[in-house]
XYZ file of C-alpha atoms in Angstrom:
308
model
C 0.000 0.000 0.000
C 1.334 3.398 -0.935
C 3.118 5.361 1.756
C 1.780 8.797 2.644
C 5.123 9.973 3.984
C 7.064 11.776 1.304
C 10.011 9.500 1.877
C 10.542 6.258 3.694
C 13.091 6.642 6.452
C 15.950 4.219 5.702
C 16.715 1.576 8.288
C 20.251 2.775 8.629
C 20.995 6.432 9.102
C 23.530 8.392 11.092
C 22.684 10.451 14.131
C 22.841 13.986 12.786
C 21.944 17.347 14.227
C 21.423 16.101 17.790
C 21.921 18.468 20.676
C 24.724 17.732 23.100
C 22.277 17.284 25.968
C 20.415 14.507 24.228
C 23.628 12.785 23.209
C 24.676 12.736 26.852
C 21.247 11.436 27.870
C 21.525 8.612 25.371
C 24.456 7.198 27.260
C 22.821 7.250 30.681
C 20.788 4.647 32.484
C 21.670 1.774 30.182
C 21.809 -0.616 33.122
C 18.022 -0.728 32.739
C 18.524 -2.281 29.293
C 20.645 -5.274 30.190
C 20.237 -8.864 31.450
C 16.959 -10.687 32.229
C 13.801 -9.244 33.737
C 10.464 -10.497 35.002
C 7.285 -8.712 35.980
C 7.523 -7.608 39.633
C 5.151 -9.127 42.154
C 2.337 -6.690 42.969
C 0.114 -8.183 45.672
C -1.714 -4.878 46.178
C -3.072 -4.983 42.623
C -4.929 -8.247 43.170
C -6.831 -6.926 46.169
C -7.452 -3.403 44.879
C -9.564 -4.187 41.791
C -8.096 -1.142 40.078
C -10.418 0.259 37.388
C -9.188 0.037 33.805
C -7.821 3.134 32.128
C -9.172 4.368 28.812
C -6.983 5.328 25.902
C -6.144 9.016 25.635
C -5.891 10.787 22.307
C -2.908 12.830 21.265
C -3.015 16.551 20.528
C -2.627 17.397 16.862
C -0.567 20.512 16.283
C 2.239 19.817 18.774
C 4.619 18.730 16.027
C 7.591 20.319 17.788
C 7.111 17.884 20.688
C 7.625 14.131 20.613
C 5.313 11.939 22.720
C 7.304 9.071 24.251
C 5.925 6.303 26.463
C 7.939 4.822 29.336
C 7.348 2.004 31.788
C 7.211 2.558 35.525
C 6.846 -0.021 38.300
C 4.140 0.835 40.826
C 2.632 -1.101 43.707
C -0.364 -1.887 41.502
C 1.432 -2.925 38.323
C 3.805 -1.862 35.536
C 2.230 0.887 33.453
C 2.893 3.203 30.533
C 3.450 6.898 31.212
C 3.769 9.560 28.516
C 6.353 12.337 28.426
C 6.915 15.012 25.783
C 10.381 15.753 24.404
C 11.523 18.535 22.105
C 12.165 17.299 18.568
C 15.849 18.034 18.029
C 16.198 15.933 14.875
C 13.371 17.134 12.609
C 13.811 14.190 10.248
C 10.443 12.450 10.570
C 8.150 12.587 13.630
C 7.515 8.864 14.085
C 11.154 7.901 13.590
C 12.294 10.765 15.814
C 9.949 9.659 18.619
C 11.077 6.015 18.373
C 14.732 7.113 18.307
C 14.121 9.163 21.469
C 12.493 6.172 23.176
C 15.471 3.977 22.280
C 18.280 6.398 23.124
C 17.193 9.079 25.605
C 16.515 8.880 29.327
C 13.066 9.531 30.824
C 12.558 12.875 32.508
C 11.235 11.237 35.660
C 13.528 8.869 37.563
C 12.465 5.211 37.842
C 10.824 5.204 34.414
C 12.539 2.969 31.904
C 12.531 0.772 28.825
C 14.108 -2.632 28.203
C 14.412 -1.844 24.483
C 18.054 -1.314 23.575
C 19.502 1.676 21.717
C 19.964 1.865 17.954
C 20.327 4.440 15.204
C 18.936 1.961 12.650
C 15.249 2.796 12.371
C 12.947 2.324 9.398
C 9.492 3.921 9.320
C 6.616 4.131 6.848
C 2.865 4.700 7.138
C 0.151 3.501 4.756
C -3.090 5.118 3.628
C -4.852 2.779 6.071
C -2.856 4.261 8.987
C -0.696 1.160 9.360
C 2.718 2.217 10.660
C 5.594 -0.113 9.849
C 8.645 -0.048 12.115
C 11.771 -1.897 10.957
C 14.295 -2.327 13.771
C 17.424 -4.446 14.220
C 17.356 -7.547 16.417
C 19.611 -5.947 19.044
C 16.731 -3.669 20.099
C 14.902 -6.766 21.379
C 17.871 -8.653 22.835
C 16.913 -8.344 26.514
C 15.454 -11.536 28.035
C 11.949 -10.647 29.240
C 8.984 -12.618 30.502
C 5.569 -12.452 28.838
C 4.320 -9.454 30.825
C 7.332 -7.235 30.229
C 7.550 -8.315 26.576
C 3.967 -7.200 26.009
C 4.638 -3.872 27.684
C 7.865 -3.231 25.771
C 6.046 -3.815 22.482
C 3.268 -1.483 23.605
C 5.886 1.204 24.272
C 6.712 1.084 20.562
C 3.036 0.960 19.589
C 1.936 3.878 21.781
C 4.959 6.010 20.890
C 4.616 5.443 17.141
C 0.844 5.986 17.016
C 1.054 9.026 19.283
C 3.730 10.612 17.106
C 1.649 9.953 13.985
C -1.498 11.474 15.503
C 0.399 14.321 17.154
C 1.950 15.400 13.842
C -1.224 15.058 11.779
C -0.165 11.975 9.807
C -3.283 9.972 10.698
C -6.042 10.227 8.072
C -9.743 9.844 8.855
C -11.188 8.097 11.892
C -9.328 4.794 11.556
C -7.139 4.231 14.620
C -3.477 3.772 13.654
C -1.862 0.378 14.147
C 1.751 -0.784 14.120
C 3.528 -3.572 12.245
C 6.945 -4.422 13.690
C 9.672 -5.927 11.508
C 12.971 -7.197 12.868
C 15.759 -6.857 10.311
C 13.016 -6.716 7.685
C 11.263 -9.896 8.848
C 7.692 -10.137 10.135
C 6.563 -12.323 13.058
C 10.056 -12.495 14.507
C 10.791 -14.007 17.916
C 12.108 -11.368 20.300
C 13.020 -11.038 23.979
C 14.203 -14.665 24.077
C 10.868 -16.303 23.225
C 8.139 -13.733 22.484
C 6.711 -14.047 18.953
C 5.515 -10.849 17.299
C 1.989 -10.636 15.860
C 1.224 -9.345 12.374
C -0.011 -6.000 13.643
C -0.578 -4.264 16.988
C -3.192 -1.802 18.226
C -2.876 0.271 21.373
C -3.896 -1.766 24.418
C -5.455 0.446 27.101
C -4.797 -2.267 29.697
C -1.238 -1.005 30.018
C -2.006 2.708 30.421
C -1.310 4.175 33.866
C -4.470 4.925 35.900
C -3.437 8.589 36.287
C -1.129 10.837 34.261
C 0.157 14.280 35.105
C 0.535 15.743 31.613
C 1.530 19.278 32.723
C 3.630 20.272 34.485
C 5.982 17.453 33.542
C 8.531 16.166 36.015
C 11.490 18.573 35.993
C 9.651 21.331 34.118
C 10.309 25.018 34.748
C 7.320 27.375 34.468
C 6.757 31.108 34.726
C 5.246 32.377 37.966
C 1.613 33.374 38.057
C -1.311 31.334 36.791
C -0.258 27.694 36.346
C -2.312 25.171 34.399
C -2.345 21.578 35.605
C -3.358 19.108 32.900
C -3.968 15.458 33.663
C -5.898 12.331 32.755
C -7.496 9.923 35.180
C -9.401 6.681 35.398
C -12.870 6.762 36.984
C -12.378 5.774 40.627
C -15.297 4.844 42.911
C -14.710 7.666 45.377
C -12.810 10.010 43.089
C -9.468 11.443 41.996
C -7.559 13.565 44.513
C -4.474 15.765 44.546
C -2.159 17.685 46.835
C 0.370 20.448 46.200
C 3.469 21.058 48.322
C 6.231 23.644 48.234
C 9.793 22.322 48.522
C 12.268 24.457 50.489
C 15.982 24.681 49.724
C 16.698 22.000 52.336
C 14.112 19.674 50.770
C 11.450 20.219 53.424
C 7.899 20.017 52.070
C 5.208 22.487 53.124
C 1.590 21.752 52.274
C -0.119 24.345 50.063
C -3.134 22.280 49.090
C -3.931 19.243 51.216
C -6.018 16.348 49.921
C -8.550 17.845 47.522
C -10.844 16.074 45.078
C -10.896 16.872 41.390
C -14.450 17.979 40.670
C -16.033 15.115 38.665
C -17.732 17.740 36.502
C -14.287 18.952 35.372
C -13.278 15.502 34.089
C -14.110 14.973 30.420
C -15.321 11.709 28.906
C -11.756 10.751 27.930
C -10.588 11.294 31.521
C -8.745 14.547 30.844
C -9.021 17.540 33.160
C -7.472 20.962 33.721
C -6.924 22.765 37.020
C -5.553 26.283 37.528
C -3.589 27.691 40.451
C -1.412 30.742 41.127
C 2.169 30.001 42.191
C 5.126 32.213 43.016
C 8.753 31.326 42.332
C 9.953 28.162 44.022
C 10.072 24.381 43.826
C 6.908 22.319 44.060
C 5.627 18.749 44.296
C 2.269 17.822 42.758
C 0.670 14.479 43.651
C -2.439 12.778 42.251
C -4.110 9.528 43.340
C -7.458 7.736 43.271
C -9.573 6.249 46.055
C -11.691 3.114 45.806
C -14.533 2.011 48.080
C -13.352 -0.092 50.999
C -9.681 0.836 50.639
C -7.443 3.591 51.965
C -4.807 2.767 49.347
C -3.682 5.728 47.207
C -4.364 4.037 43.874
C -2.401 5.102 40.802
C -0.354 7.619 42.799
C 1.821 9.767 40.549
C 4.155 12.653 41.441
C 5.608 15.568 39.481
C 8.353 17.813 40.884
C 8.713 21.124 39.057
C 10.020 24.694 39.414
C 8.409 28.088 39.026
C 10.556 31.138 38.245
């Protein structure tokens, strides 16, 4: 089927025009991409009956930013979290996003991928919104169990489809899907025993219950009116948040104690926006959900950021 991208990105290209900061980041944290891994035991998840997340669409028109999905271990499971990176390559949005996933470090500590780095990335997209990724076998050379293999593949699927939607490459209402080739071959066996399917759709099962979209971890914002953008699953009791100010010595002072997000502010897709006024300083924003019969802070997620 004819490609709608003006050119197909070759599988083998050099890393050109990359900022020094990203090159440094590409060499960090590679211990997360070695050896054998299994899904961690999460006894809390079995008793919590955590509600399923729904897929969240990507914003068209943010072509200068690359949506990248990372894994993070929580006490209720291993989930996908999205971060936005500046596009320093400007070669092709899907390939740039996949390259960032494979080479850069997450902004928030403890997020990771078991996919290994490469500069050899092939990308095309068909008129039916089927994205084809062609990657070398070394990307999939970690030894993973079934659960982590599924999640690693979904990192590629979510990142590729998000980049396509985010940059306006998706045509019509057909949801984009991803076909993964390994050294040009379909249905390859990866991660020491996991066989790839013909094509993959996004699987909402692996989406984190709550995301803090803005402010991202490590972000620096201007003082004054601050917008907080997030997405949440529908919890029985509700979604809550707190805001704390961090002093120079690391001491946290509560600004907003436990406060519920007004259910009327949460859209059908789970997205919401809050506004608050903040002066210069360092802050910690925390979101979590509460379920009937449990005091557990379900889906707890934290973002540390600065205001200048």
